[in-house]
Tab-separated table of C-alpha atoms and ligand atoms in Angstrom:
chain	number	residue	atom	x	y	z
A	1440	MET	CA	-18.685	-9.640	8.889
A	1441	ASP	CA	-19.188	-10.174	5.410
A	1442	LYS	CA	-15.660	-9.501	3.584
A	1443	GLU	CA	-13.989	-10.749	0.449
A	1444	ARG	CA	-10.784	-10.965	2.456
A	1445	LYS	CA	-10.413	-12.946	5.971
A	1446	LEU	CA	-9.422	-10.870	8.932
A	1447	ILE	CA	-6.187	-11.295	10.084
A	1448	ILE	CA	-5.567	-10.056	14.019
A	1449	ALA	CA	-1.741	-10.468	15.092
A	1450	GLY	CA	-0.263	-9.633	18.170
A	1451	ASN	CA	3.191	-8.022	18.089
A	1452	TRP	CA	4.702	-8.584	21.568
A	1453	LYS	CA	7.767	-6.532	20.740
A	1454	THR	CA	10.780	-6.950	23.255
A	1455	ASN	CA	8.157	-8.225	26.050
A	1456	LYS	CA	7.661	-11.569	27.656
A	1457	THR	CA	9.909	-14.165	29.161
A	1458	VAL	CA	9.900	-17.543	27.756
A	1459	ALA	CA	7.635	-18.827	31.008
A	1460	GLU	CA	5.429	-15.417	30.428
A	1461	ALA	CA	4.875	-16.155	26.825
A	1462	LEU	CA	3.999	-19.866	27.532
A	1463	ASP	CA	1.328	-18.585	30.036
A	1464	LEU	CA	-0.035	-16.320	27.561
A	1465	VAL	CA	-0.096	-18.657	24.584
A	1466	THR	CA	-1.539	-21.433	26.399
A	1467	ALA	CA	-4.443	-19.170	27.462
A	1468	LEU	CA	-5.050	-17.902	24.131
A	1469	ARG	CA	-5.140	-21.300	22.569
A	1470	ARG	CA	-7.735	-22.184	25.070
A	1471	GLU	CA	-9.882	-19.026	24.705
A	1472	LEU	CA	-9.786	-18.718	21.186
A	1473	ALA	CA	-10.049	-22.492	20.153
A	1474	ASP	CA	-13.571	-21.807	18.495
A	1475	VAL	CA	-12.559	-18.950	16.053
A	1476	LYS	CA	-12.365	-20.098	12.699
A	1477	ALA	CA	-13.189	-16.704	10.895
A	1478	VAL	CA	-10.308	-14.805	11.742
A	1479	ASP	CA	-6.701	-15.768	11.328
A	1480	VAL	CA	-5.087	-15.060	14.888
A	1481	VAL	CA	-1.358	-14.533	14.754
A	1482	VAL	CA	1.153	-14.170	17.897
A	1483	CYS	CA	4.251	-12.461	16.987
A	1484	PRO	CA	6.742	-13.314	20.260
A	1485	PRO	CA	10.363	-12.308	20.550
A	1486	PHE	CA	12.898	-14.736	18.751
A	1487	THR	CA	13.782	-16.249	22.365
A	1488	ALA	CA	10.233	-17.620	22.782
A	1489	LEU	CA	9.363	-18.710	19.462
A	1490	GLU	CA	10.668	-22.398	19.943
A	1491	SER	CA	8.498	-22.833	23.253
A	1492	VAL	CA	5.303	-20.955	21.926
A	1493	SER	CA	5.499	-23.065	18.675
A	1494	LYS	CA	5.374	-26.191	20.610
A	1495	ALA	CA	2.150	-24.779	22.564
A	1496	ILE	CA	0.083	-23.848	19.439
A	1497	LEU	CA	0.770	-27.112	17.852
A	1498	ASP	CA	-2.549	-28.392	16.236
A	1499	SER	CA	-4.228	-25.340	16.992
A	1500	ASN	CA	-5.760	-22.544	15.265
A	1501	ILE	CA	-2.846	-20.016	16.202
A	1502	ARG	CA	-0.415	-19.156	13.929
A	1503	LEU	CA	3.220	-18.072	14.649
A	1504	GLY	CA	5.127	-14.885	13.640
A	1505	ALA	CA	8.300	-13.273	14.188
A	1506	GLN	CA	9.103	-9.702	14.426
A	1507	ASN	CA	11.860	-9.382	11.895
A	1508	MET	CA	14.452	-11.267	9.897
A	1509	SER	CA	17.514	-10.865	7.876
A	1510	GLU	CA	17.432	-10.374	4.397
A	1511	ASN	CA	20.214	-12.820	3.962
A	1512	GLY	CA	20.443	-16.646	4.412
A	1513	TYR	CA	22.862	-18.462	6.248
A	1514	GLY	CA	26.207	-17.490	6.558
A	1515	ALA	CA	28.526	-14.603	8.201
A	1516	PHE	CA	25.862	-12.152	9.715
A	1517	THR	CA	26.621	-11.706	12.960
A	1518	GLY	CA	23.506	-11.367	15.327
A	1519	GLU	CA	20.937	-11.822	12.547
A	1520	ILE	CA	18.351	-14.445	11.972
A	1521	ALA	CA	17.652	-15.914	8.881
A	1522	ALA	CA	14.293	-17.192	7.307
A	1523	GLY	CA	15.347	-20.714	7.521
A	1524	MET	CA	15.984	-20.555	11.190
A	1525	LEU	CA	12.364	-19.082	11.655
A	1526	LYS	CA	10.992	-22.071	9.467
A	1527	GLU	CA	12.672	-24.644	12.085
A	1528	PHE	CA	9.898	-23.228	14.570
A	1529	SER	CA	6.982	-23.187	12.075
A	1530	VAL	CA	6.852	-19.618	11.929
A	1531	GLY	CA	4.680	-18.629	9.234
A	1532	TYR	CA	4.786	-14.913	9.167
A	1533	VAL	CA	7.359	-12.030	9.919
A	1534	ILE	CA	6.756	-8.432	10.630
A	1535	LEU	CA	8.986	-6.291	8.462
A	1536	GLY	CA	9.621	-2.489	8.617
A	1537	HIS	CA	7.847	-1.887	11.788
A	1538	SER	CA	8.040	1.792	12.210
A	1539	GLU	CA	10.318	1.105	15.365
A	1540	ARG	CA	12.667	-0.800	13.310
A	1541	ARG	CA	12.587	2.078	10.621
A	1542	GLN	CA	13.238	4.893	13.425
A	1543	TYR	CA	15.763	2.852	15.728
A	1544	GLN	CA	17.405	0.552	13.462
A	1545	LYS	CA	17.577	2.837	10.408
A	1546	GLU	CA	15.535	0.378	8.425
A	1547	THR	CA	14.803	1.746	4.883
A	1548	ASP	CA	12.231	0.798	2.123
A	1549	ALA	CA	14.889	-0.831	0.130
A	1550	LEU	CA	16.200	-2.787	2.993
A	1551	VAL	CA	12.442	-3.844	3.851
A	1552	ALA	CA	11.996	-4.823	0.088
A	1553	LYS	CA	14.905	-6.924	0.285
A	1554	LYS	CA	13.711	-8.822	3.533
A	1555	ALA	CA	10.134	-9.335	1.997
A	1556	ALA	CA	11.715	-10.805	-1.126
A	1557	ALA	CA	13.955	-13.184	1.003
A	1558	ALA	CA	10.655	-14.068	3.320
A	1559	HIS	CA	8.681	-15.179	0.015
A	1560	ALA	CA	11.511	-17.196	-1.115
A	1561	ALA	CA	11.454	-19.125	2.260
A	1562	ASN	CA	7.313	-19.227	1.900
A	1563	LEU	CA	6.786	-16.937	4.969
A	1564	ILE	CA	4.423	-14.244	4.568
A	1565	PRO	CA	5.558	-10.902	5.275
A	1566	ILE	CA	3.603	-8.409	7.189
A	1567	VAL	CA	5.065	-5.253	5.675
A	1568	CYS	CA	4.266	-1.882	7.930
A	1569	VAL	CA	3.838	1.480	6.568
A	1570	GLY	CA	2.837	4.623	8.159
A	1571	GLU	CA	3.272	8.428	8.736
A	1572	THR	CA	4.712	10.412	11.418
A	1573	LEU	CA	2.389	13.052	13.471
A	1574	MET	CA	4.723	15.948	11.745
A	1575	GLU	CA	4.169	14.071	8.241
A	1576	ARG	CA	0.127	13.946	8.728
A	1577	GLU	CA	0.173	17.696	10.025
A	1578	ALA	CA	2.176	18.804	6.846
A	1579	ALA	CA	-0.823	16.975	4.991
A	1580	ILE	CA	1.925	14.499	3.186
A	1581	THR	CA	0.466	11.480	4.731
A	1582	GLU	CA	-0.561	9.946	1.189
A	1583	GLU	CA	3.118	10.823	-0.478
A	1584	VAL	CA	4.872	9.170	2.820
A	1585	VAL	CA	2.595	5.902	2.492
A	1586	GLU	CA	2.710	5.887	-1.306
A	1587	THR	CA	6.649	6.122	-1.009
A	1588	GLN	CA	6.980	3.616	1.400
A	1589	LEU	CA	4.834	1.196	-0.175
A	1590	ARG	CA	6.272	1.277	-3.541
A	1591	GLY	CA	9.725	1.143	-1.946
A	1592	SER	CA	8.909	-1.576	0.430
A	1593	LEU	CA	7.136	-3.945	-2.041
A	1594	ALA	CA	9.968	-3.070	-4.846
A	1595	GLY	CA	10.728	-6.209	-6.996
A	1596	LEU	CA	7.822	-8.582	-5.552
A	1597	THR	CA	5.929	-10.115	-8.288
A	1598	SER	CA	1.883	-9.670	-8.236
A	1599	ASP	CA	1.752	-13.133	-6.907
A	1600	GLN	CA	3.832	-12.180	-3.904
A	1601	VAL	CA	2.051	-8.936	-3.112
A	1602	GLU	CA	-0.977	-10.630	-3.095
A	1603	LYS	CA	0.216	-12.735	-0.552
A	1604	THR	CA	1.594	-10.157	1.429
A	1605	VAL	CA	-0.021	-8.580	4.692
A	1606	LEU	CA	0.107	-4.913	5.010
A	1607	ALA	CA	-0.192	-3.089	8.137
A	1608	TYR	CA	-0.932	0.602	8.204
A	1609	GLU	CA	0.502	2.221	11.417
A	1610	PRO	CA	0.140	5.765	11.644
A	1611	VAL	CA	3.458	6.230	14.162
A	1612	TRP	CA	1.413	8.828	16.177
A	1613	ALA	CA	-1.142	6.031	17.338
A	1614	ILE	CA	1.583	3.501	18.478
A	1615	GLY	CA	1.460	3.121	22.065
A	1616	THR	CA	0.071	6.583	22.529
A	1617	GLY	CA	-3.473	5.398	23.182
A	1618	LYS	CA	-4.637	7.667	20.414
A	1619	THR	CA	-6.232	5.539	17.690
A	1620	ALA	CA	-6.676	6.862	14.121
A	1621	SER	CA	-10.437	7.234	13.910
A	1622	SER	CA	-12.069	4.635	11.878
A	1623	ALA	CA	-12.754	7.177	8.960
A	1624	GLN	CA	-8.952	8.057	9.444
A	1625	ALA	CA	-7.855	4.777	8.819
A	1626	GLN	CA	-10.114	3.649	6.136
A	1627	GLU	CA	-9.473	6.810	3.947
A	1628	VAL	CA	-5.705	5.884	4.136
A	1629	HIS	CA	-6.574	1.758	3.747
A	1630	ALA	CA	-8.644	2.806	0.751
A	1631	PHE	CA	-5.615	4.888	-0.687
A	1632	ILE	CA	-2.898	1.958	0.026
A	1633	ARG	CA	-5.507	-0.412	-2.147
A	1634	LYS	CA	-5.563	2.384	-4.938
A	1635	VAL	CA	-1.704	2.697	-4.889
A	1636	LEU	CA	-1.799	-1.383	-4.992
A	1637	SER	CA	-4.087	-1.264	-8.082
A	1638	SER	CA	-1.896	0.941	-9.927
A	1639	MET	CA	1.163	-1.080	-9.081
A	1640	HIS	CA	-0.178	-4.515	-9.812
A	1641	GLY	CA	-3.724	-4.454	-10.871
A	1642	ASP	CA	-7.340	-4.647	-9.343
A	1643	THR	CA	-7.462	-8.011	-8.651
A	1644	THR	CA	-4.128	-8.129	-6.745
A	1645	ALA	CA	-5.037	-4.986	-4.986
A	1646	ARG	CA	-8.596	-6.514	-4.047
A	1647	ARG	CA	-7.015	-9.624	-2.559
A	1648	VAL	CA	-4.430	-7.897	-0.418
A	1649	ARG	CA	-5.094	-7.921	3.296
A	1650	ILE	CA	-4.452	-4.473	5.220
A	1651	GLN	CA	-4.191	-4.547	8.899
A	1652	TYR	CA	-4.738	-1.396	11.051
A	1653	GLY	CA	-2.330	-0.914	13.773
A	1654	GLY	CA	-2.026	2.031	16.757
A	1655	SER	CA	-3.724	1.834	20.133
A	1656	VAL	CA	-6.078	-1.146	19.013
A	1657	LYS	CA	-8.254	-2.080	22.010
A	1658	ALA	CA	-11.532	-4.014	22.674
A	1659	ASN	CA	-13.572	-0.935	22.585
A	1660	ASN	CA	-12.251	0.330	19.289
A	1661	ALA	CA	-11.757	-2.844	17.347
A	1662	ARG	CA	-15.276	-3.472	16.278
A	1663	GLU	CA	-15.545	-0.193	14.399
A	1664	LEU	CA	-12.167	-0.131	12.830
A	1665	MET	CA	-12.326	-3.712	11.862
A	1666	GLY	CA	-16.221	-2.864	10.272
A	1667	GLN	CA	-14.297	-0.521	7.750
A	1668	PRO	CA	-14.343	-1.737	4.228
A	1669	ASP	CA	-10.728	-1.619	3.542
A	1670	VAL	CA	-9.672	-2.721	7.166
A	1671	ASP	CA	-9.006	-6.381	7.094
A	1672	GLY	CA	-7.415	-6.772	10.505
A	1673	ALA	CA	-5.426	-5.276	13.247
A	1674	LEU	CA	-1.680	-5.513	14.289
A	1675	VAL	CA	-1.930	-5.014	18.180
A	1676	GLY	CA	0.932	-4.120	20.359
A	1677	GLY	CA	0.232	-3.078	23.814
A	1678	ALA	CA	-3.210	-4.741	24.324
A	1679	SER	CA	-2.170	-8.195	22.798
A	1680	LEU	CA	0.227	-8.667	25.902
A	1681	GLU	CA	-2.796	-9.475	28.147
A	1682	LEU	CA	-5.125	-12.416	27.602
A	1683	ARG	CA	-8.338	-10.436	27.998
A	1684	GLY	CA	-7.129	-7.418	25.711
A	1685	PHE	CA	-6.294	-9.588	22.992
A	1686	THR	CA	-8.909	-12.169	23.075
A	1687	ASP	CA	-11.641	-9.266	23.550
A	1688	ILE	CA	-10.274	-7.571	20.094
A	1689	VAL	CA	-10.498	-10.867	18.127
A	1690	LYS	CA	-13.907	-11.590	19.569
A	1691	ASN	CA	-15.091	-8.232	18.894
A	1692	SER	CA	-14.159	-8.335	15.393
A	1693	ILE	CA	-16.029	-11.221	14.394
B	414	LIG	P1	0.011	-0.305	20.145
B	414	LIG	O1	-1.019	-1.494	19.803
B	414	LIG	O2	0.683	-0.686	21.576
B	414	LIG	O3	-0.173	1.041	19.937
B	414	LIG	O4	1.179	-0.924	19.223
B	414	LIG	C1	0.805	-0.887	17.843
B	414	LIG	C2	1.813	-1.519	17.107
B	414	LIG	O5	3.476	-1.072	17.059
B	414	LIG	C3	1.713	-3.158	16.757
B	414	LIG	O6	2.873	-3.549	15.832
């Protein structure tokens, strides 16, 4: 596939996998995906498995991501994980503002923006998630919602930082439901996101930002989704928990 932006496919394991299970999966992924060069492949295990997974993918083409981090550095922040702690395990990416955290931990756009700035300051690439709920889509306010989330969650970042940021469009109604946005629906919102980015930081920056789609991505819909001009990868939940599910998505996207 001939795109100006390299595809990036990340597995978000959410709150799943013991250390032993994580090691099994990533060892097999490493073997199965050893030849893949056209796609950046990232796995995002829970914090507890970062160290083991990090060792298991040493000198491979698989990169490591975390699922969240603190907006603060080291200090008295009980229960939090600082960017510097992630760097100890060669983490390169961090998912921020996932809809589950927005919903259950009440994360706001302003907080996500602080976390994104802290991630960039530590040379971590944030994967910033945005997306509308079913109610918002049915009320025909998808664009307003996504634009507000984008502007708020990227507030204060420089154009250079925005360019390095990965965005993930994850319609909440498509997460874990088996309902995927059609490739046309995904493309429409991705193009809109790029338009908003362009108005915030200019065309060149907007053209360089990679925008993943997330929400019930499976082997059988990956190719069509990745084939859309503004879809630059996937953030995969459920299907990334199994070897075949994830490797087939990667292979079908190339
Ligand atoms: P599913 O692929 O399970 O729908 O989850 C998507 C997601 O939330 C990835 O971050």
